[in-house]
Amino acid sequence: MARYIFITGGVVSSLGKGLASAALGASLQARGYKVRLRKLDPYLNVDPGTMSPTQHGECFVTDDGAETDLDLGHYERFTGRPANQQDNVTSGRIYRDIIAKERRGDYLGGTVQVIPHVTDAIKAFVLDGNEEFDFVLCEIGGTVGDIEGLPFFEAIRQLGNELPRGDAIYIHLTLMPYIPSAGELKTKPTQHSVKELRSIGIQPDILMVRCDRPIPEGERRKLSLFCNVPQSAVIPALDVASIYDVPVAYHEQGLDDEVLSAFGITGAPQPDLSRWKKISKAIANPEGEVKIAIVGKYTGLKDAYKSLIEALMHGGIANNVKVNLEWIESEVFEREDPSPWLEDVHGILVPGGFGERGSEGKIAAVTFAREHKVPYFGICFGMQMAVVEAARNLAGIAEANSTEFGPTREPVVGLMTEWLRGNALEKRVADGDMGGTMRLGAYPAKFEQGSRIAEIYGSTEISERHRHRYEVNMDYRSRLETCGLKFAGTSPDGILPETVELEGHPWFIGVQYHPELKSRPFEPHPLFASFVAAAMEQGRLV
């Protein structure tokens, strides 16, 4: 039977609950246990699919097409276990399902209330499908005291009583700020956060305390006394150089030992963290550096590109180099010459995005990469802009554009109206709902034998995750291929374009899917490994 670990947060948001959960999962996995990680989000959106990346960060897509919280990316990268639709739920999804049942009459005329109906639905989600796992880690989004989080805290409180004794524990992650004028780390915010948690019936078993310096023993004793936890269960969560240092750092602070102790588990094997130490060593001791320019529209919040950042780091690990990122807001290139910004970079990447803002700047970045033979990687929207650029400047189609930006006489990129998922035909209309209506999740693709991308993958058949409404118009394929832009990858039926590559260029590839979502520190995605290798070669030429 699975044991449950509930991870809550206090004091402030963005302390790294997702990363802490992923690191703990990795440590337990390194001891030989099977783990599952799930995220409970209190906001009323049904999923993050319609939320702005600059407000919520990246929308992480799973193989089965779920649009989920970016923390699920951490879960996958740290444990290697692919997440799915049942690993992330929101208040919006819970309420939507309950209201649908009420409209159908499933409650037989009874009054529908937060307790028990909402809390029961949350508990059912938490408990479902865990038979094969030793530990299920459930992270509750937000911070204790948030009004929207109360049903989730109540649900996990109830589970603590309903599960067999000793089958559930609570970890509370807080902040211990350093006050320079006083020269002290302050325990009071954590004390108040735990007091708030205890007021709703949850006593934490373990405290994880985020801080930027070691916690003196006196402060640990104080937290133990006032928060009613053993001193050994006050775990310093210190800042580290790389997120991939976290599993080893938390183990050295005793986190996984304390978790097993809280469950009464003795005699567990020590974790084999050798591969994490190897990754940490590789990151800390690179043999060189490359500079990659990311030309995007959400650069104000780096979490909007979280998986992309990590995938580039993985590409650096594969090549034993440090990848330095140059963030450039694409709108800048609509006002200024891109040359001063890009002339000293070793690679240019245009990531996914939505909408017209900044699109001409991205096209200018593509032009620079093509003309100056700088390695170019276009992902999703970045591939579409590469095709528009080639249509305009190589094929002479001056009015080439995307219908995403409005009516155009030359729709080189247009709205997808139908596609196959397995044997089922999926359809979309231009004025339909925004949420959950894209081509989402893993789809197969096939590559031309002898193409550059087939060589990089070492295969002509792959499966990658998608998230897009628009696609390159295959009616322009022959005109573009005549100019050297080859459609090297398509859907298995040959109808949907998946990849393009430019002949005669050192490294110029666009993909309609999101390869960054499947990259892992121990298994860097081949496209990112190859792109960074090409950037290294470019670095020798600059």
Coordinates of C-alpha atoms in Angstrom, one line a residue, residues 90-535:
T90 CA -7.0 22.4 -10.0
S91 CA -9.9 23.8 -8.1
G92 CA -11.4 24.8 -11.5
R93 CA -11.4 21.1 -12.7
I94 CA -12.8 19.9 -9.3
Y95 CA -15.6 22.5 -9.4
R96 CA -16.4 21.9 -13.0
D97 CA -16.9 18.2 -12.5
I98 CA -19.0 18.7 -9.4
I99 CA -21.2 21.3 -11.1
A100 CA -21.7 18.9 -14.1
K101 CA -22.8 16.2 -11.6
E102 CA -25.2 18.5 -9.9
R103 CA -26.7 19.5 -13.3
R104 CA -27.2 15.9 -14.2
G105 CA -28.9 15.3 -10.8
D106 CA -26.3 12.9 -9.5
Y107 CA -26.6 14.3 -6.0
L108 CA -30.3 13.4 -5.9
G109 CA -31.4 16.8 -4.8
G110 CA -29.0 17.1 -2.0
T111 CA -27.3 20.3 -1.1
V112 CA -23.8 20.5 -2.7
Q113 CA -21.2 21.9 -0.3
V114 CA -17.4 22.4 0.0
I115 CA -17.5 19.8 2.8
P116 CA -18.0 17.0 1.9
H117 CA -18.4 17.2 -1.9
V118 CA -15.3 19.3 -2.8
T119 CA -13.1 17.7 -0.2
D120 CA -14.2 14.2 -1.2
A121 CA -13.4 14.9 -4.8
I122 CA -9.9 16.1 -3.9
K123 CA -9.4 13.0 -1.7
A124 CA -10.6 10.7 -4.5
F125 CA -8.1 12.4 -6.9
V126 CA -5.2 11.9 -4.4
L127 CA -6.0 8.3 -3.8
D128 CA -6.7 7.1 -7.3
G129 CA -4.4 4.8 -9.2
N130 CA -1.5 4.5 -6.6
E131 CA -1.5 0.7 -6.2
E132 CA 1.9 0.2 -7.7
F133 CA 3.8 2.9 -5.8
D134 CA 5.6 2.9 -2.5
F135 CA 5.3 6.7 -2.0
V136 CA 2.9 9.3 -3.4
L137 CA 4.2 12.9 -3.0
C138 CA 1.4 15.5 -3.2
E139 CA 2.4 19.1 -3.5
I140 CA -0.3 21.7 -2.6
G141 CA 0.1 24.9 -4.6
G142 CA 0.1 28.3 -3.0
T143 CA 0.8 29.1 0.7
V144 CA -1.0 28.2 3.9
G145 CA -3.6 30.9 4.6
D146 CA -4.6 31.4 1.0
I147 CA -8.4 31.3 1.0
E148 CA -8.6 29.3 -2.2
G149 CA -6.4 26.6 -0.7
L150 CA -8.6 25.9 2.3
P151 CA -10.5 23.0 0.7
F152 CA -7.2 21.3 -0.3
F153 CA -5.8 21.7 3.2
E154 CA -9.0 20.3 4.7
A155 CA -8.9 17.4 2.3
I156 CA -5.4 16.4 3.2
R157 CA -6.2 16.9 6.9
Q158 CA -9.0 14.4 6.5
L159 CA -6.8 12.0 4.7
G160 CA -4.4 12.1 7.7
N161 CA -7.2 10.7 9.8
E162 CA -8.7 8.3 7.2
L163 CA -5.6 6.6 6.0
P164 CA -4.1 3.8 8.2
R165 CA -2.1 5.2 11.1
G166 CA 1.4 6.0 10.0
D167 CA 0.6 6.1 6.2
A168 CA 0.6 9.9 5.8
I169 CA 3.1 12.7 6.8
Y170 CA 3.2 16.4 6.3
I171 CA 6.2 18.4 5.2
H172 CA 6.0 22.2 5.4
L173 CA 8.4 24.4 3.4
T174 CA 8.9 27.9 4.8
L175 CA 11.3 30.9 4.5
M176 CA 13.8 31.9 7.2
P177 CA 14.9 35.5 6.1
Y178 CA 18.2 37.0 7.1
I179 CA 17.9 40.6 8.4
P180 CA 21.2 42.4 7.6
S181 CA 20.6 45.3 10.0
A182 CA 20.1 42.8 12.9
G183 CA 22.6 40.3 11.6
E184 CA 20.2 37.5 12.3
L185 CA 18.1 34.7 10.7
K186 CA 14.6 35.2 11.9
T187 CA 12.4 32.3 12.9
K188 CA 9.2 34.2 13.5
P189 CA 7.8 33.9 9.9
T190 CA 8.1 30.1 10.1
Q191 CA 6.5 30.1 13.6
H192 CA 3.5 32.0 12.3
S193 CA 3.2 29.8 9.2
V194 CA 3.2 26.6 11.3
K195 CA 0.7 28.2 13.7
E196 CA -1.6 28.9 10.7
L197 CA -1.2 25.3 9.5
R198 CA -2.0 23.9 12.9
S199 CA -5.0 26.1 13.2
I200 CA -6.6 24.2 10.4
G201 CA -5.7 20.8 12.0
I202 CA -2.4 19.9 10.3
Q203 CA 0.7 19.4 12.4
P204 CA 3.8 19.2 10.2
D205 CA 6.1 16.2 10.8
I206 CA 9.1 17.9 9.0
L207 CA 10.0 21.5 8.4
M208 CA 12.1 22.4 5.4
V209 CA 13.5 25.9 5.9
R210 CA 14.7 27.9 2.9
C211 CA 17.6 30.1 3.8
D212 CA 20.7 31.6 2.2
R213 CA 23.1 30.6 5.0
P214 CA 23.5 27.8 7.5
I215 CA 21.0 27.8 10.4
P216 CA 22.7 28.1 13.8
E217 CA 21.8 25.3 16.3
G218 CA 20.0 27.8 18.6
E219 CA 17.6 28.7 15.8
R220 CA 17.0 25.1 15.0
R221 CA 16.2 24.4 18.6
K222 CA 13.8 27.4 18.7
L223 CA 12.0 26.2 15.6
S224 CA 11.7 22.7 17.1
L225 CA 10.3 24.0 20.3
F226 CA 7.8 26.5 18.9
C227 CA 6.7 24.4 15.9
N228 CA 6.4 21.2 17.8
V229 CA 8.7 19.1 15.6
P230 CA 11.9 17.1 16.5
Q231 CA 15.0 19.1 16.0
S232 CA 16.3 16.5 13.6
A233 CA 13.2 17.2 11.5
V234 CA 14.1 20.9 11.0
I235 CA 15.9 20.5 7.6
P236 CA 17.8 23.5 6.3
A237 CA 17.0 24.0 2.6
L238 CA 20.0 26.0 1.6
D239 CA 20.6 27.7 -1.8
V240 CA 22.8 25.7 -4.1
A241 CA 24.6 26.4 -7.3
S242 CA 22.4 24.2 -9.5
I243 CA 19.0 22.6 -9.1
Y244 CA 20.7 19.3 -9.8
D245 CA 22.7 19.7 -6.6
V246 CA 19.4 19.6 -4.6
P247 CA 18.9 15.8 -4.2
V248 CA 22.4 15.3 -2.7
A249 CA 22.2 18.5 -0.6
Y250 CA 18.9 17.5 0.9
H251 CA 20.1 14.0 1.6
E252 CA 23.2 15.4 3.4
Q253 CA 20.8 17.5 5.5
G254 CA 18.9 14.3 6.4
L255 CA 15.6 14.8 4.6
D256 CA 15.0 11.4 3.2
D257 CA 16.2 9.7 6.5
E258 CA 13.8 11.9 8.4
V259 CA 10.9 11.0 6.0
L260 CA 11.5 7.3 6.5
S261 CA 11.8 7.8 10.3
A262 CA 8.4 9.6 10.3
F263 CA 6.9 6.6 8.6
G264 CA 8.6 4.2 11.1
I265 CA 10.6 2.6 8.3
T266 CA 13.9 1.1 9.4
G267 CA 16.7 -0.8 7.6
A268 CA 16.1 1.0 4.3
P269 CA 19.1 0.9 1.9
Q270 CA 21.2 4.0 1.6
P271 CA 20.4 5.9 -1.6
D272 CA 22.7 5.5 -4.6
L273 CA 23.2 9.2 -5.5
S274 CA 26.3 8.6 -7.7
R275 CA 24.6 9.8 -10.9
W276 CA 23.5 13.0 -9.2
K277 CA 27.0 13.6 -8.0
K278 CA 28.3 13.0 -11.5
I279 CA 25.8 15.5 -13.0
S280 CA 26.8 18.1 -10.3
K281 CA 30.4 17.6 -11.1
A282 CA 29.9 18.0 -14.8
I283 CA 27.9 21.3 -14.3
A284 CA 30.5 22.7 -11.8
N285 CA 33.5 21.8 -14.0
P286 CA 32.7 22.6 -17.7
E287 CA 35.5 22.4 -20.3
G288 CA 34.3 25.5 -22.1
E289 CA 31.4 27.9 -22.7
V290 CA 28.9 28.8 -25.4
K291 CA 26.5 31.7 -25.7
I292 CA 23.0 31.1 -27.0
A293 CA 20.5 33.9 -27.7
I294 CA 16.9 33.2 -26.9
V295 CA 14.7 35.6 -28.9
G296 CA 11.3 35.4 -27.3
K297 CA 8.4 37.5 -26.1
Y298 CA 8.1 36.2 -22.5
T299 CA 11.7 36.9 -21.4
G300 CA 10.5 39.0 -18.4
L301 CA 9.7 35.8 -16.6
K302 CA 12.3 33.1 -17.1
D303 CA 9.9 30.4 -15.7
A304 CA 7.9 30.8 -19.0
Y305 CA 10.8 28.9 -20.6
K306 CA 11.7 26.6 -17.7
S307 CA 11.9 23.3 -19.7
L308 CA 13.8 25.1 -22.5
I309 CA 16.4 26.4 -20.0
E310 CA 16.9 23.0 -18.5
A311 CA 17.1 21.3 -21.9
L312 CA 19.8 23.7 -23.0
M313 CA 21.7 22.9 -19.8
H314 CA 21.3 19.2 -20.6
G315 CA 22.8 19.9 -24.0
G316 CA 25.7 21.6 -22.3
I317 CA 26.1 18.5 -20.0
A318 CA 26.2 16.3 -23.1
N319 CA 29.1 18.4 -24.5
N320 CA 30.9 19.2 -21.2
V321 CA 30.3 23.0 -21.7
K322 CA 28.5 25.7 -19.8
V323 CA 25.6 27.2 -21.8
N324 CA 25.2 31.0 -21.2
L325 CA 21.8 32.4 -22.2
E326 CA 21.4 35.8 -23.7
W327 CA 17.7 36.8 -23.3
I328 CA 16.4 39.1 -26.0
E329 CA 12.9 40.5 -26.2
S330 CA 12.0 40.0 -29.8
E331 CA 10.2 43.3 -30.2
V332 CA 13.7 45.0 -29.9
F333 CA 14.5 43.7 -33.4
E334 CA 11.4 45.5 -34.8
R335 CA 13.1 48.8 -33.9
E336 CA 16.8 48.0 -34.1
D337 CA 19.3 46.2 -36.3
P338 CA 19.8 42.7 -34.7
S339 CA 23.5 42.6 -35.7
P340 CA 24.9 44.3 -32.6
W341 CA 22.8 42.0 -30.4
L342 CA 23.6 38.7 -32.2
E343 CA 27.0 39.1 -33.8
D344 CA 28.9 37.5 -30.9
V345 CA 26.4 34.7 -30.0
H346 CA 27.1 31.1 -31.0
G347 CA 23.5 30.0 -31.5
I348 CA 20.1 31.5 -31.9
L349 CA 16.9 29.9 -30.6
V350 CA 13.4 31.1 -31.2
P351 CA 11.0 29.3 -28.8
G352 CA 7.3 28.7 -28.9
G353 CA 4.7 31.5 -28.3
F354 CA 1.4 32.8 -29.3
G355 CA 0.2 36.0 -31.0
E356 CA 1.5 38.6 -33.3
R357 CA 3.5 40.7 -30.8
G358 CA 7.2 40.4 -31.5
S359 CA 6.8 38.1 -34.5
E360 CA 8.6 40.4 -37.0
G361 CA 11.5 40.6 -34.5
K362 CA 11.7 36.8 -34.5
I363 CA 11.7 36.8 -38.3
A364 CA 14.6 39.3 -38.2
A365 CA 16.5 36.9 -35.9
V366 CA 15.9 34.1 -38.3
T367 CA 17.2 36.2 -41.2
F368 CA 20.4 37.0 -39.2
A369 CA 20.9 33.3 -38.4
R370 CA 20.4 32.2 -42.0
E371 CA 22.5 34.9 -43.6
H372 CA 25.4 34.8 -41.1
K373 CA 25.4 30.9 -40.9
V374 CA 24.8 31.0 -37.1
P375 CA 23.2 27.7 -35.8
Y376 CA 19.4 28.2 -35.6
F377 CA 16.9 26.2 -33.6
G378 CA 13.2 27.1 -34.1
I379 CA 10.7 25.5 -31.8
C380 CA 6.9 25.5 -32.6
F381 CA 6.3 29.2 -33.3
G382 CA 10.1 29.4 -34.0
M383 CA 9.7 26.9 -36.9
Q384 CA 6.7 28.8 -38.3
M385 CA 8.6 32.1 -38.3
A386 CA 11.5 30.4 -40.0
V387 CA 9.2 29.2 -42.8
V388 CA 7.6 32.7 -43.2
E389 CA 11.1 34.1 -43.4
A390 CA 12.2 31.7 -46.1
A391 CA 9.0 32.2 -48.0
R392 CA 9.5 36.0 -48.0
N393 CA 13.3 36.2 -48.6
L394 CA 14.1 33.0 -50.5
A395 CA 10.9 32.1 -52.4
G396 CA 10.0 35.8 -53.1
I397 CA 6.5 35.5 -51.5
A398 CA 6.5 39.0 -50.2
E399 CA 3.1 38.8 -48.4
A400 CA 3.8 35.5 -46.7
N401 CA 2.4 35.4 -43.2
S402 CA 0.4 33.5 -40.6
T403 CA -3.4 33.6 -40.3
E404 CA -2.8 33.8 -36.6
F405 CA -2.1 37.5 -37.1
G406 CA -5.1 38.1 -39.3
P407 CA -6.2 37.6 -42.9
T408 CA -3.4 37.3 -45.4
R409 CA -3.2 36.6 -49.1
E410 CA -0.3 34.2 -48.6
P411 CA -1.2 32.0 -45.6
V412 CA 2.1 30.2 -45.2
V413 CA 1.0 29.3 -41.7
G414 CA -2.7 28.6 -41.0
L415 CA -5.1 27.3 -38.4
M416 CA -5.2 23.5 -38.0
T417 CA -8.8 22.4 -38.5
E418 CA -8.5 18.6 -38.2
W419 CA -6.0 15.9 -37.4
L420 CA -5.8 12.3 -36.3
R421 CA -5.2 11.2 -32.7
G422 CA -4.8 7.5 -33.1
N423 CA -7.8 6.4 -35.1
A424 CA -10.0 9.4 -34.0
L425 CA -10.4 12.6 -36.1
E426 CA -10.1 15.7 -34.0
K427 CA -11.6 19.0 -35.3
R428 CA -11.3 22.7 -34.3
V429 CA -12.9 25.9 -35.4
A430 CA -11.5 29.4 -35.3
D431 CA -14.0 30.9 -32.9
G432 CA -14.2 27.9 -30.5
D433 CA -13.0 27.7 -26.9
M434 CA -9.4 28.4 -26.2
G435 CA -8.8 25.9 -23.4
G436 CA -7.7 22.4 -24.3
T437 CA -8.4 22.8 -28.0
M438 CA -4.9 22.6 -29.5
R439 CA -3.0 19.7 -30.9
L440 CA -1.8 18.4 -27.5
G441 CA 0.4 15.6 -26.4
A442 CA 2.6 13.0 -28.0
Y443 CA 2.3 12.3 -31.7
P444 CA 4.5 10.2 -34.0
A445 CA 6.5 11.7 -36.8
K446 CA 8.6 10.2 -39.6
F447 CA 11.8 11.7 -41.1
E448 CA 13.3 11.4 -44.6
Q449 CA 16.1 8.9 -44.8
G450 CA 19.4 10.8 -44.9
S451 CA 18.0 14.0 -43.5
R452 CA 20.0 16.0 -41.0
I453 CA 17.4 15.5 -38.3
A454 CA 17.2 11.8 -38.8
E455 CA 20.9 11.6 -38.4
I456 CA 20.6 13.6 -35.1
Y457 CA 17.9 11.3 -33.7
G458 CA 19.5 8.2 -35.1
S459 CA 16.1 7.1 -36.3
T460 CA 13.4 8.0 -38.9
E461 CA 10.5 7.4 -36.6
I462 CA 10.0 9.4 -33.3
S463 CA 7.3 10.6 -31.0
E464 CA 7.3 14.1 -29.5
R465 CA 4.9 16.3 -27.6
H466 CA 2.9 19.1 -29.3
R467 CA 1.1 22.2 -28.3
H468 CA -0.1 24.3 -31.2
R469 CA -3.2 25.5 -33.1
Y470 CA -1.4 26.6 -36.3
E471 CA 0.7 24.7 -38.7
V472 CA 2.8 25.3 -41.8
N473 CA 0.7 25.2 -45.0
M474 CA 1.9 22.2 -47.0
D475 CA 0.6 23.8 -50.2
Y476 CA 3.9 25.9 -50.1
R477 CA 6.1 22.9 -49.7
S478 CA 7.4 22.5 -53.2
R479 CA 8.2 26.2 -53.6
L480 CA 10.1 26.3 -50.3
E481 CA 12.0 23.1 -51.0
T482 CA 13.1 24.5 -54.3
C483 CA 14.7 27.3 -52.3
G484 CA 16.5 24.8 -50.0
L485 CA 14.1 24.7 -47.0
K486 CA 13.4 20.9 -46.8
F487 CA 10.4 19.5 -45.0
A488 CA 12.4 16.6 -43.6
G489 CA 9.8 15.4 -41.1
T490 CA 6.0 14.9 -41.4
S491 CA 3.2 13.1 -39.6
P492 CA 3.1 9.4 -40.6
D493 CA 0.3 10.1 -43.2
G494 CA 2.5 12.9 -44.7
I495 CA -0.2 15.5 -44.2
L496 CA 1.2 17.6 -41.3
P497 CA 4.6 19.2 -41.4
E498 CA 6.8 18.4 -38.3
T499 CA 10.3 19.6 -39.1
V500 CA 12.2 21.8 -41.6
E501 CA 15.9 22.2 -42.2
L502 CA 17.9 24.5 -44.5
E503 CA 20.4 23.0 -46.9
G504 CA 23.9 24.4 -47.0
H505 CA 23.7 25.8 -43.5
P506 CA 25.8 24.5 -40.6
W507 CA 22.8 23.9 -38.4
F508 CA 19.3 25.3 -39.2
I509 CA 16.4 23.2 -37.9
G510 CA 12.8 24.0 -37.0
V511 CA 10.4 21.6 -35.3
Q512 CA 6.7 22.0 -34.8
Y513 CA 6.8 20.1 -31.5
H514 CA 8.4 20.8 -28.1
P515 CA 11.5 18.6 -27.7
E516 CA 12.5 20.4 -24.5
L517 CA 9.6 18.7 -22.6
K518 CA 11.3 15.3 -22.9
S519 CA 14.9 16.2 -22.1
R520 CA 16.4 14.8 -18.9
P521 CA 19.7 15.6 -17.2
F522 CA 20.7 11.9 -17.6
E523 CA 19.3 11.7 -21.1
P524 CA 19.8 15.0 -22.9
H525 CA 17.5 15.4 -25.9
P526 CA 19.5 14.7 -29.0
L527 CA 18.4 18.0 -30.7
F528 CA 19.7 20.1 -27.8
A529 CA 22.9 18.1 -27.6
S530 CA 23.4 18.6 -31.3
F531 CA 22.5 22.3 -31.2
V532 CA 25.0 23.0 -28.4
A533 CA 27.6 21.0 -30.3
A534 CA 27.0 23.2 -33.4
A535 CA 27.2 26.3 -31.2

